[in-house]
Short mmCIF file of C-alpha atoms in Angstrom, two decimals:
data_model
loop_
_atom_site.label_atom_id
_atom_site.label_comp_id
_atom_site.label_asym_id
_atom_site.label_seq_id
_atom_site.Cartn_x
_atom_site.Cartn_y
_atom_site.Cartn_z
CA MET A 141 -170.05 27.27 268.25
CA PRO A 142 -169.03 26.97 264.43
CA GLU A 143 -169.80 23.75 262.85
CA ARG A 144 -166.68 21.86 261.89
CA ASP A 145 -166.40 21.03 258.14
CA THR A 146 -165.34 17.22 258.19
CA HIS A 147 -164.27 16.70 254.28
CA SER A 148 -161.68 19.45 254.91
CA ASP A 149 -160.47 17.55 258.19
CA GLU A 150 -160.60 14.23 256.10
CA ARG A 151 -158.35 15.61 253.34
CA PHE A 152 -155.88 17.06 255.84
CA ASP A 153 -155.76 13.96 257.52
CA GLN A 154 -155.14 12.02 254.07
CA VAL A 155 -152.31 14.68 253.03
CA GLY A 156 -150.85 14.06 256.59
CA ASP A 157 -151.06 10.34 256.29
CA GLU A 158 -149.35 10.53 252.68
CA VAL A 159 -146.51 13.05 253.97
CA SER A 160 -145.70 10.74 256.74
CA ALA A 161 -145.43 7.67 254.33
CA ALA A 162 -143.19 9.53 252.13
CA VAL A 163 -141.07 10.62 254.73
CA THR A 164 -140.77 7.04 256.11
CA ARG A 165 -139.76 5.84 252.64
CA ALA A 166 -137.48 8.40 252.24
CA ALA A 167 -135.90 8.06 255.88
CA SER A 168 -135.60 4.13 254.79
CA VAL A 169 -133.87 4.76 251.48
CA LEU A 170 -131.55 7.07 253.41
CA GLU A 171 -130.81 4.51 256.16
CA GLU A 172 -129.89 2.18 253.46
CA GLU A 173 -127.73 4.46 251.81
CA LEU A 174 -126.04 5.46 255.28
CA SER A 175 -125.02 1.95 256.18
CA ALA A 176 -123.42 1.63 253.14
CA GLY A 177 -121.58 4.78 253.64
CA ILE A 178 -120.55 3.88 256.92
CA ALA A 179 -119.32 0.37 255.64
CA SER A 180 -117.19 2.62 253.20
CA ALA A 181 -115.96 4.83 255.93
CA ARG A 182 -114.87 1.80 258.11
CA ARG A 183 -112.88 0.38 255.11
CA LEU A 184 -111.10 3.50 254.72
CA GLN A 185 -110.49 3.91 258.57
CA GLU A 186 -109.17 0.17 258.56
CA LYS A 187 -106.92 0.93 255.84
CA LEU A 188 -105.77 4.44 257.32
CA THR A 189 -104.75 2.12 260.49
CA ALA A 190 -103.08 -0.89 258.59
CA ASP A 191 -101.02 0.93 255.84
CA ARG A 192 -100.42 4.04 257.73
CA ARG A 193 -101.81 6.19 254.80
CA VAL A 194 -105.21 7.61 253.34
CA ASP A 195 -105.93 6.03 249.89
CA PRO A 196 -107.26 8.93 247.97
CA ALA A 197 -109.42 6.77 245.89
CA ALA A 198 -111.06 5.23 248.49
CA PHE A 199 -111.59 8.85 250.39
CA ASP A 200 -113.18 10.08 246.91
CA GLU A 201 -115.42 7.01 247.03
CA VAL A 202 -116.97 7.88 250.47
CA ALA A 203 -116.83 11.57 249.68
CA GLY A 204 -118.76 10.98 246.47
CA ARG A 205 -121.29 8.88 248.35
CA VAL A 206 -121.84 11.23 250.88
CA ARG A 207 -122.38 14.07 248.32
CA LYS A 208 -124.97 12.19 246.55
CA ASP A 209 -126.88 11.04 249.56
CA THR A 210 -127.00 14.44 251.00
CA HIS A 211 -127.92 16.24 247.88
CA SER A 212 -130.93 13.83 247.87
CA LEU A 213 -131.50 14.52 251.53
CA ILE A 214 -131.49 18.04 250.51
CA ASP A 215 -134.09 17.65 247.47
CA MET A 216 -136.40 15.38 249.56
CA VAL A 217 -136.90 17.94 252.32
CA ALA A 218 -137.12 20.88 249.93
CA ALA A 219 -139.84 18.63 247.98
CA GLN A 220 -141.73 18.66 251.22
CA LEU A 221 -141.78 22.25 251.71
CA PRO A 222 -144.14 25.08 249.85
CA ALA A 223 -143.49 24.97 246.47
CA ALA A 224 -145.54 28.21 245.42
CA GLY A 225 -145.31 31.83 246.29
CA GLU A 226 -142.70 33.79 248.56
CA ARG A 227 -142.35 30.84 250.87
CA GLY A 228 -141.38 28.29 247.72
CA GLU A 229 -139.12 31.02 246.32
CA LEU A 230 -137.57 31.00 250.11
CA THR A 231 -137.40 27.27 249.99
CA ARG A 232 -135.65 26.92 246.55
CA ARG A 233 -132.90 29.59 247.58
CA TYR A 234 -132.42 27.68 250.73
CA ALA A 235 -132.06 24.46 248.78
CA ALA A 236 -129.84 26.09 246.23
CA ASP A 237 -127.63 27.34 249.10
CA ALA A 238 -127.40 24.18 251.01
CA HIS A 239 -126.27 22.18 247.81
CA ASP A 240 -123.58 25.13 247.27
CA VAL A 241 -122.49 24.75 250.85
CA LEU A 242 -122.43 20.95 250.24
CA ASP A 243 -120.36 21.13 247.34
CA SER A 244 -118.00 23.62 249.00
CA LEU A 245 -117.27 21.18 252.17
CA ILE A 246 -116.96 18.14 250.07
CA ASP A 247 -114.55 19.78 247.65
CA LEU A 248 -112.41 21.09 250.67
CA ALA A 249 -112.60 17.85 252.59
CA ARG A 250 -111.01 16.20 249.43
CA LEU A 251 -107.80 17.84 250.50
CA ALA A 252 -107.96 15.40 253.53
CA PRO A 253 -105.97 12.44 252.03
CA GLU A 254 -103.01 14.68 250.68
CA LEU A 255 -102.63 16.77 254.11
CA ALA A 256 -103.10 13.23 256.13
CA ASN A 257 -100.50 11.37 254.03
CA GLY A 258 -98.32 14.49 254.24
CA LEU A 259 -98.26 14.66 258.16
CA ILE A 260 -97.96 10.69 258.19
CA GLU A 261 -94.87 10.99 256.20
CA ARG A 262 -93.52 13.97 258.11
CA VAL A 263 -94.07 12.36 261.65
CA SER A 264 -92.56 8.88 260.29
CA SER A 265 -89.56 10.72 258.80
CA GLN A 266 -88.69 12.28 262.28
CA GLY A 267 -88.25 8.60 263.55
CA ARG A 268 -91.75 8.55 265.19
CA PRO A 269 -94.40 5.65 264.45
CA PRO A 270 -97.46 7.97 263.57
CA ALA A 271 -100.06 6.71 266.26
CA PHE A 272 -103.80 6.77 265.59
CA ASP A 273 -105.18 5.48 268.89
CA ASP A 274 -103.34 7.31 271.54
CA GLY A 275 -106.65 9.07 272.55
CA PRO A 276 -107.05 12.91 272.95
CA ALA A 277 -104.08 15.12 272.63
CA ARG A 278 -102.72 16.45 275.75
CA VAL A 279 -101.24 19.77 276.07
CA ARG A 280 -97.89 20.29 277.64
CA ARG A 281 -97.50 23.14 280.34
CA PRO A 282 -94.72 24.30 282.22
CA ALA A 283 -94.39 22.80 285.75
CA GLY A 284 -97.18 24.88 288.00
CA ALA A 285 -98.85 26.61 285.07
CA ALA A 286 -102.72 26.81 285.42
CA PRO A 287 -104.49 25.07 282.64
CA ALA A 288 -106.54 27.09 280.30
CA GLY A 289 -109.74 26.76 282.28
CA GLY A 290 -107.90 28.55 285.02
CA GLU A 291 -108.65 25.34 287.39
CA PRO A 292 -105.90 23.75 289.34
CA ASP A 293 -104.53 20.29 287.73
CA PRO A 294 -106.03 17.12 289.36
CA VAL A 295 -103.52 15.18 291.58
CA SER A 296 -100.91 13.60 289.07
#
């Protein structure tokens, strides 16, 4: 039976403890940032409900916070992965790709206020007040037509 190198085990235990502590600290910071972001998103939603429009500046504030926090999260995760050799190169490429995808999505999301405000204006000009809390959209079908799933309608 081979002998165990207890010195090596202690070093691995120490590294594990350090990584665990770093992840715990990072999670704590991330939780604080997410809480602040959630508060900003709630203010944006409340303003939308009250004013029936999306404030582009408030939306940009939320989008900027999401961008910053998510870039930090990507960097934090990448820092915990191997940094040397072939795996390190793969980690760097994946992190760079994640940053690029994030930036593309946030840039695309920044179109949302203009689109939402245009839709609200269009619906309002047709004489119907925009409804934000009607629940899920309902699809209208001709009488007797089967739903998309092929099952009969529940009793109406």
